[in-house]
Amino acid sequence: MPKECANNEEIEIFMNTIAIVLENYHTDYVINIDETPVRVEQQTQYTIAYKGDITPPIRKNYCPKTIISAICDITLSERKLPITFLAKGKGQVCQRNLNVHLPNITDCTPKGKANTPSCVNMIPTVSNYVNGEPGCLIWDAYGSHWVEEVMEAAEEFGIELVSVPKNTTPISQPLDYGVFGPLQWTYNGQIKKL
């Protein structure tokens, strides 16, 4: 990472904050969350024909590519937590269509990406992961993470929010650099083999 890309003052503040977090919370109660896009291919077949036609004129395999977001969480003690999938849509139907199995979770947003309501929804989820005890959530500087509604929810549930400094992903965002990168590389390799 080129030094000119990162703000040294922000890095120092982050490192000092993490040192305090390590003194104040059990490692199971310090959670890193990050979001990554996931391409989902839904194989379906459709036929266009008149009713009763034994030789339909059009029969086609259809494979729409849908991008959804996966929000992954890991504790400082390396405990993997359930994945939250963000479906594109407005209600529970779009969530059911993902067919996500427990203990993983679904939520929906108009674009299938994190927004203020989905970030607010993550706070009680994080609180459940820390058994309702005070905890710490480390996530990046994405705009919807740092709005008033999210910060109020965090305060209500006793969750301290810590921001990863911009341009420091390799050293301060382990999920992004150490998990999502290799996962995406492996996934793309498997898709190319098909």
PDB file of C-alpha atoms in Angstrom:
ATOM      1  CA  MET A   1       0.000   0.000   0.000  1.00  0.00           C
ATOM      2  CA  PRO A   2       1.582   3.314  -1.006  1.00  0.00           C
ATOM      3  CA  LYS A   3       2.045   5.521   2.058  1.00  0.00           C
ATOM      4  CA  GLU A   4       0.761   8.599   0.235  1.00  0.00           C
ATOM      5  CA  CYS A   5      -2.661   6.941  -0.088  1.00  0.00           C
ATOM      6  CA  ALA A   6      -3.215   6.489   3.646  1.00  0.00           C
ATOM      7  CA  ASN A   7      -3.593   9.217   6.232  1.00  0.00           C
ATOM      8  CA  ASN A   8      -0.998   8.487   8.930  1.00  0.00           C
ATOM      9  CA  GLU A   9      -2.908  10.455  11.555  1.00  0.00           C
ATOM     10  CA  GLU A  10      -6.059   8.383  10.919  1.00  0.00           C
ATOM     11  CA  ILE A  11      -4.021   5.172  11.115  1.00  0.00           C
ATOM     12  CA  GLU A  12      -2.529   6.216  14.445  1.00  0.00           C
ATOM     13  CA  ILE A  13      -5.979   7.083  15.835  1.00  0.00           C
ATOM     14  CA  PHE A  14      -7.311   3.724  14.605  1.00  0.00           C
ATOM     15  CA  MET A  15      -4.442   1.758  16.176  1.00  0.00           C
ATOM     16  CA  ASN A  16      -4.851   3.609  19.489  1.00  0.00           C
ATOM     17  CA  THR A  17      -8.603   2.984  19.393  1.00  0.00           C
ATOM     18  CA  ILE A  18      -8.055  -0.724  18.753  1.00  0.00           C
ATOM     19  CA  ALA A  19      -5.657  -0.891  21.728  1.00  0.00           C
ATOM     20  CA  ILE A  20      -8.399   0.592  23.944  1.00  0.00           C
ATOM     21  CA  VAL A  21     -10.996  -1.772  22.434  1.00  0.00           C
ATOM     22  CA  LEU A  22      -8.768  -4.743  23.310  1.00  0.00           C
ATOM     23  CA  GLU A  23      -8.626  -3.559  26.923  1.00  0.00           C
ATOM     24  CA  ASN A  24     -12.381  -2.958  27.184  1.00  0.00           C
ATOM     25  CA  TYR A  25     -13.965  -5.952  25.432  1.00  0.00           C
ATOM     26  CA  HIS A  26     -13.610  -9.713  25.341  1.00  0.00           C
ATOM     27  CA  THR A  27     -12.347 -10.888  21.940  1.00  0.00           C
ATOM     28  CA  ASP A  28     -15.733 -12.545  21.261  1.00  0.00           C
ATOM     29  CA  TYR A  29     -17.352  -9.113  21.573  1.00  0.00           C
ATOM     30  CA  VAL A  30     -15.195  -7.337  18.995  1.00  0.00           C
ATOM     31  CA  ILE A  31     -16.702  -7.900  15.558  1.00  0.00           C
ATOM     32  CA  ASN A  32     -15.428  -6.965  12.106  1.00  0.00           C
ATOM     33  CA  ILE A  33     -18.123  -6.661   9.432  1.00  0.00           C
ATOM     34  CA  ASP A  34     -17.651  -6.165   5.718  1.00  0.00           C
ATOM     35  CA  GLU A  35     -19.832  -6.401   2.633  1.00  0.00           C
ATOM     36  CA  THR A  36     -18.983  -8.012  -0.673  1.00  0.00           C
ATOM     37  CA  PRO A  37     -20.987  -8.472  -3.880  1.00  0.00           C
ATOM     38  CA  VAL A  38     -21.915 -12.043  -4.776  1.00  0.00           C
ATOM     39  CA  ARG A  39     -23.069 -13.127  -8.223  1.00  0.00           C
ATOM     40  CA  VAL A  40     -25.923 -15.603  -8.090  1.00  0.00           C
ATOM     41  CA  GLU A  41     -26.940 -17.488 -11.211  1.00  0.00           C
ATOM     42  CA  GLN A  42     -30.433 -18.898 -11.211  1.00  0.00           C
ATOM     43  CA  GLN A  43     -30.894 -21.625 -13.808  1.00  0.00           C
ATOM     44  CA  THR A  44     -34.457 -21.751 -15.094  1.00  0.00           C
ATOM     45  CA  GLN A  45     -36.110 -23.012 -18.241  1.00  0.00           C
ATOM     46  CA  TYR A  46     -39.050 -21.420 -19.953  1.00  0.00           C
ATOM     47  CA  THR A  47     -41.244 -22.365 -22.885  1.00  0.00           C
ATOM     48  CA  ILE A  48     -43.330 -20.155 -25.135  1.00  0.00           C
ATOM     49  CA  ALA A  49     -46.096 -22.073 -26.911  1.00  0.00           C
ATOM     50  CA  TYR A  50     -49.819 -22.330 -27.434  1.00  0.00           C
ATOM     51  CA  LYS A  51     -51.604 -24.457 -24.860  1.00  0.00           C
ATOM     52  CA  GLY A  52     -51.565 -28.104 -25.928  1.00  0.00           C
ATOM     53  CA  ASP A  53     -48.806 -27.661 -28.564  1.00  0.00           C
ATOM     54  CA  ILE A  54     -46.691 -30.830 -28.351  1.00  0.00           C
ATOM     55  CA  THR A  55     -43.723 -29.227 -30.144  1.00  0.00           C
ATOM     56  CA  PRO A  56     -43.244 -25.801 -28.567  1.00  0.00           C
ATOM     57  CA  PRO A  57     -41.640 -23.258 -30.902  1.00  0.00           C
ATOM     58  CA  ILE A  58     -39.440 -21.744 -28.199  1.00  0.00           C
ATOM     59  CA  ARG A  59     -37.770 -23.563 -25.367  1.00  0.00           C
ATOM     60  CA  LYS A  60     -34.906 -21.756 -23.758  1.00  0.00           C
ATOM     61  CA  ASN A  61     -32.625 -22.102 -20.792  1.00  0.00           C
ATOM     62  CA  TYR A  62     -32.428 -18.810 -18.997  1.00  0.00           C
ATOM     63  CA  CYS A  63     -29.704 -17.844 -16.596  1.00  0.00           C
ATOM     64  CA  PRO A  64     -30.126 -14.352 -15.176  1.00  0.00           C
ATOM     65  CA  LYS A  65     -27.127 -13.052 -13.295  1.00  0.00           C
ATOM     66  CA  THR A  66     -28.129 -11.402 -10.077  1.00  0.00           C
ATOM     67  CA  ILE A  67     -25.753  -9.524  -7.834  1.00  0.00           C
ATOM     68  CA  ILE A  68     -26.562  -9.566  -4.131  1.00  0.00           C
ATOM     69  CA  SER A  69     -24.527  -8.451  -1.162  1.00  0.00           C
ATOM     70  CA  ALA A  70     -23.147 -10.750   1.490  1.00  0.00           C
ATOM     71  CA  ILE A  71     -22.325  -9.169   4.820  1.00  0.00           C
ATOM     72  CA  CYS A  72     -19.854 -11.348   6.659  1.00  0.00           C
ATOM     73  CA  ASP A  73     -18.877 -11.042  10.290  1.00  0.00           C
ATOM     74  CA  ILE A  74     -15.994 -12.431  12.301  1.00  0.00           C
ATOM     75  CA  THR A  75     -15.007 -11.861  15.908  1.00  0.00           C
ATOM     76  CA  LEU A  76     -11.531 -10.976  17.057  1.00  0.00           C
ATOM     77  CA  SER A  77     -11.403 -14.493  18.512  1.00  0.00           C
ATOM     78  CA  GLU A  78     -11.924 -15.752  14.916  1.00  0.00           C
ATOM     79  CA  ARG A  79     -15.478 -16.986  15.494  1.00  0.00           C
ATOM     80  CA  LYS A  80     -17.371 -16.865  12.190  1.00  0.00           C
ATOM     81  CA  LEU A  81     -20.864 -15.454  12.530  1.00  0.00           C
ATOM     82  CA  PRO A  82     -23.893 -16.033  10.279  1.00  0.00           C
ATOM     83  CA  ILE A  83     -23.867 -14.278   6.916  1.00  0.00           C
ATOM     84  CA  THR A  84     -26.478 -11.623   6.171  1.00  0.00           C
ATOM     85  CA  PHE A  85     -27.560 -11.572   2.529  1.00  0.00           C
ATOM     86  CA  LEU A  86     -29.099  -8.393   1.128  1.00  0.00           C
ATOM     87  CA  ALA A  87     -31.669  -9.173  -1.535  1.00  0.00           C
ATOM     88  CA  LYS A  88     -32.739  -6.605  -4.094  1.00  0.00           C
ATOM     89  CA  GLY A  89     -36.363  -5.740  -3.431  1.00  0.00           C
ATOM     90  CA  LYS A  90     -38.835  -4.348  -0.959  1.00  0.00           C
ATOM     91  CA  GLY A  91     -40.203  -7.198   1.119  1.00  0.00           C
ATOM     92  CA  GLN A  92     -40.069 -10.718   2.420  1.00  0.00           C
ATOM     93  CA  VAL A  93     -40.817 -12.309  -0.970  1.00  0.00           C
ATOM     94  CA  CYS A  94     -37.451 -11.246  -2.367  1.00  0.00           C
ATOM     95  CA  GLN A  95     -35.806 -12.583   0.790  1.00  0.00           C
ATOM     96  CA  ARG A  96     -37.572 -15.964   0.493  1.00  0.00           C
ATOM     97  CA  ASN A  97     -36.500 -16.257  -3.144  1.00  0.00           C
ATOM     98  CA  LEU A  98     -32.853 -16.405  -2.048  1.00  0.00           C
ATOM     99  CA  ASN A  99     -33.596 -19.640  -0.158  1.00  0.00           C
ATOM    100  CA  VAL A 100     -31.055 -18.819   2.558  1.00  0.00           C
ATOM    101  CA  HIS A 101     -30.674 -21.456   5.248  1.00  0.00           C
ATOM    102  CA  LEU A 102     -30.470 -20.768   8.971  1.00  0.00           C
ATOM    103  CA  PRO A 103     -28.536 -19.519  10.840  1.00  0.00           C
ATOM    104  CA  ASN A 104     -27.804 -17.129   7.969  1.00  0.00           C
ATOM    105  CA  ILE A 105     -30.020 -14.077   7.634  1.00  0.00           C
ATOM    106  CA  THR A 106     -31.670 -12.149   4.808  1.00  0.00           C
ATOM    107  CA  ASP A 107     -32.660  -8.520   4.556  1.00  0.00           C
ATOM    108  CA  CYS A 108     -33.675  -6.526   1.502  1.00  0.00           C
ATOM    109  CA  THR A 109     -32.866  -3.121   0.088  1.00  0.00           C
ATOM    110  CA  PRO A 110     -33.972  -1.417  -3.140  1.00  0.00           C
ATOM    111  CA  LYS A 111     -30.559  -1.969  -4.769  1.00  0.00           C
ATOM    112  CA  GLY A 112     -29.428  -5.097  -2.923  1.00  0.00           C
ATOM    113  CA  LYS A 113     -26.603  -3.129  -1.285  1.00  0.00           C
ATOM    114  CA  ALA A 114     -26.145  -1.801   2.223  1.00  0.00           C
ATOM    115  CA  ASN A 115     -28.106   1.338   2.997  1.00  0.00           C
ATOM    116  CA  THR A 116     -29.074   3.172   6.180  1.00  0.00           C
ATOM    117  CA  PRO A 117     -32.010   0.881   7.145  1.00  0.00           C
ATOM    118  CA  SER A 118     -29.973  -2.295   6.555  1.00  0.00           C
ATOM    119  CA  CYS A 119     -27.106  -0.877   8.636  1.00  0.00           C
ATOM    120  CA  VAL A 120     -29.544   0.018  11.424  1.00  0.00           C
ATOM    121  CA  ASN A 121     -30.855  -3.583  11.225  1.00  0.00           C
ATOM    122  CA  MET A 122     -27.308  -4.905  11.677  1.00  0.00           C
ATOM    123  CA  ILE A 123     -26.920  -3.266  15.095  1.00  0.00           C
ATOM    124  CA  PRO A 124     -29.431  -5.503  16.985  1.00  0.00           C
ATOM    125  CA  THR A 125     -27.975  -8.474  15.102  1.00  0.00           C
ATOM    126  CA  VAL A 126     -24.505  -7.581  16.384  1.00  0.00           C
ATOM    127  CA  SER A 127     -25.982  -7.103  19.864  1.00  0.00           C
ATOM    128  CA  ASN A 128     -27.370 -10.656  19.688  1.00  0.00           C
ATOM    129  CA  TYR A 129     -23.921 -11.954  18.714  1.00  0.00           C
ATOM    130  CA  VAL A 130     -22.458 -10.376  21.866  1.00  0.00           C
ATOM    131  CA  ASN A 131     -25.323 -11.692  24.027  1.00  0.00           C
ATOM    132  CA  GLY A 132     -26.665  -8.198  24.696  1.00  0.00           C
ATOM    133  CA  GLU A 133     -23.393  -7.176  26.346  1.00  0.00           C
ATOM    134  CA  PRO A 134     -21.449  -4.058  25.346  1.00  0.00           C
ATOM    135  CA  GLY A 135     -19.410  -4.762  22.239  1.00  0.00           C
ATOM    136  CA  CYS A 136     -17.452  -3.194  19.427  1.00  0.00           C
ATOM    137  CA  LEU A 137     -18.200  -3.185  15.710  1.00  0.00           C
ATOM    138  CA  ILE A 138     -15.351  -2.458  13.307  1.00  0.00           C
ATOM    139  CA  TRP A 139     -16.399  -1.571   9.782  1.00  0.00           C
ATOM    140  CA  ASP A 140     -15.299   0.636   6.924  1.00  0.00           C
ATOM    141  CA  ALA A 141     -16.074   4.272   6.183  1.00  0.00           C
ATOM    142  CA  TYR A 142     -18.999   3.493   3.835  1.00  0.00           C
ATOM    143  CA  GLY A 143     -21.434   6.412   4.016  1.00  0.00           C
ATOM    144  CA  SER A 144     -24.498   4.592   5.367  1.00  0.00           C
ATOM    145  CA  HIS A 145     -22.466   3.200   8.295  1.00  0.00           C
ATOM    146  CA  TRP A 146     -21.959   6.662   9.747  1.00  0.00           C
ATOM    147  CA  VAL A 147     -25.370   8.307   9.702  1.00  0.00           C
ATOM    148  CA  GLU A 148     -27.246   9.485  12.769  1.00  0.00           C
ATOM    149  CA  GLU A 149     -29.779   6.622  12.772  1.00  0.00           C
ATOM    150  CA  VAL A 150     -27.027   3.986  12.833  1.00  0.00           C
ATOM    151  CA  MET A 151     -25.060   5.755  15.556  1.00  0.00           C
ATOM    152  CA  GLU A 152     -28.218   6.122  17.675  1.00  0.00           C
ATOM    153  CA  ALA A 153     -29.010   2.412  17.298  1.00  0.00           C
ATOM    154  CA  ALA A 154     -25.429   1.529  18.258  1.00  0.00           C
ATOM    155  CA  GLU A 155     -25.655   3.697  21.365  1.00  0.00           C
ATOM    156  CA  GLU A 156     -29.020   2.163  22.297  1.00  0.00           C
ATOM    157  CA  PHE A 157     -27.590  -1.370  22.082  1.00  0.00           C
ATOM    158  CA  GLY A 158     -24.231  -0.540  23.700  1.00  0.00           C
ATOM    159  CA  ILE A 159     -22.198  -1.147  20.551  1.00  0.00           C
ATOM    160  CA  GLU A 160     -19.100   0.989  20.033  1.00  0.00           C
ATOM    161  CA  LEU A 161     -18.481   1.773  16.358  1.00  0.00           C
ATOM    162  CA  VAL A 162     -14.918   1.938  15.045  1.00  0.00           C
ATOM    163  CA  SER A 163     -14.137   3.075  11.508  1.00  0.00           C
ATOM    164  CA  VAL A 164     -11.387   1.534   9.422  1.00  0.00           C
ATOM    165  CA  PRO A 165      -9.264   4.356   7.960  1.00  0.00           C
ATOM    166  CA  LYS A 166      -9.606   4.871   4.223  1.00  0.00           C
ATOM    167  CA  ASN A 167      -6.993   3.169   2.014  1.00  0.00           C
ATOM    168  CA  THR A 168      -5.817   0.838   4.787  1.00  0.00           C
ATOM    169  CA  THR A 169      -7.731  -2.298   3.847  1.00  0.00           C
ATOM    170  CA  PRO A 170      -4.674  -4.623   3.756  1.00  0.00           C
ATOM    171  CA  ILE A 171      -3.728  -3.832   7.346  1.00  0.00           C
ATOM    172  CA  SER A 172      -6.996  -3.014   9.050  1.00  0.00           C
ATOM    173  CA  GLN A 173      -9.861  -4.814   7.309  1.00  0.00           C
ATOM    174  CA  PRO A 174      -9.100  -8.532   7.576  1.00  0.00           C
ATOM    175  CA  LEU A 175     -12.358  -9.693   6.012  1.00  0.00           C
ATOM    176  CA  ASP A 176     -11.894  -7.617   2.881  1.00  0.00           C
ATOM    177  CA  TYR A 177      -8.282  -8.486   2.252  1.00  0.00           C
ATOM    178  CA  GLY A 178      -7.881 -11.945   3.775  1.00  0.00           C
ATOM    179  CA  VAL A 179     -11.265 -13.533   3.103  1.00  0.00           C
ATOM    180  CA  PHE A 180     -13.187 -11.828   0.299  1.00  0.00           C
ATOM    181  CA  GLY A 181     -10.220 -11.483  -2.062  1.00  0.00           C
ATOM    182  CA  PRO A 182      -9.289 -15.199  -2.004  1.00  0.00           C
ATOM    183  CA  LEU A 183     -12.967 -16.184  -1.998  1.00  0.00           C
ATOM    184  CA  GLN A 184     -13.706 -14.099  -5.095  1.00  0.00           C
ATOM    185  CA  TRP A 185     -10.598 -15.439  -6.848  1.00  0.00           C
ATOM    186  CA  THR A 186     -11.602 -19.046  -6.078  1.00  0.00           C
ATOM    187  CA  TYR A 187     -15.235 -18.467  -7.061  1.00  0.00           C
ATOM    188  CA  ASN A 188     -14.266 -16.867 -10.381  1.00  0.00           C
ATOM    189  CA  GLY A 189     -11.938 -19.805 -11.070  1.00  0.00           C
ATOM    190  CA  GLN A 190     -14.785 -22.278 -10.506  1.00  0.00           C
ATOM    191  CA  ILE A 191     -17.121 -20.303 -12.790  1.00  0.00           C
ATOM    192  CA  LYS A 192     -14.505 -20.287 -15.573  1.00  0.00           C
ATOM    193  CA  LYS A 193     -14.266 -24.099 -15.368  1.00  0.00           C
ATOM    194  CA  LEU A 194     -17.998 -24.503 -16.126  1.00  0.00           C
TER     195      LEU A 194
END
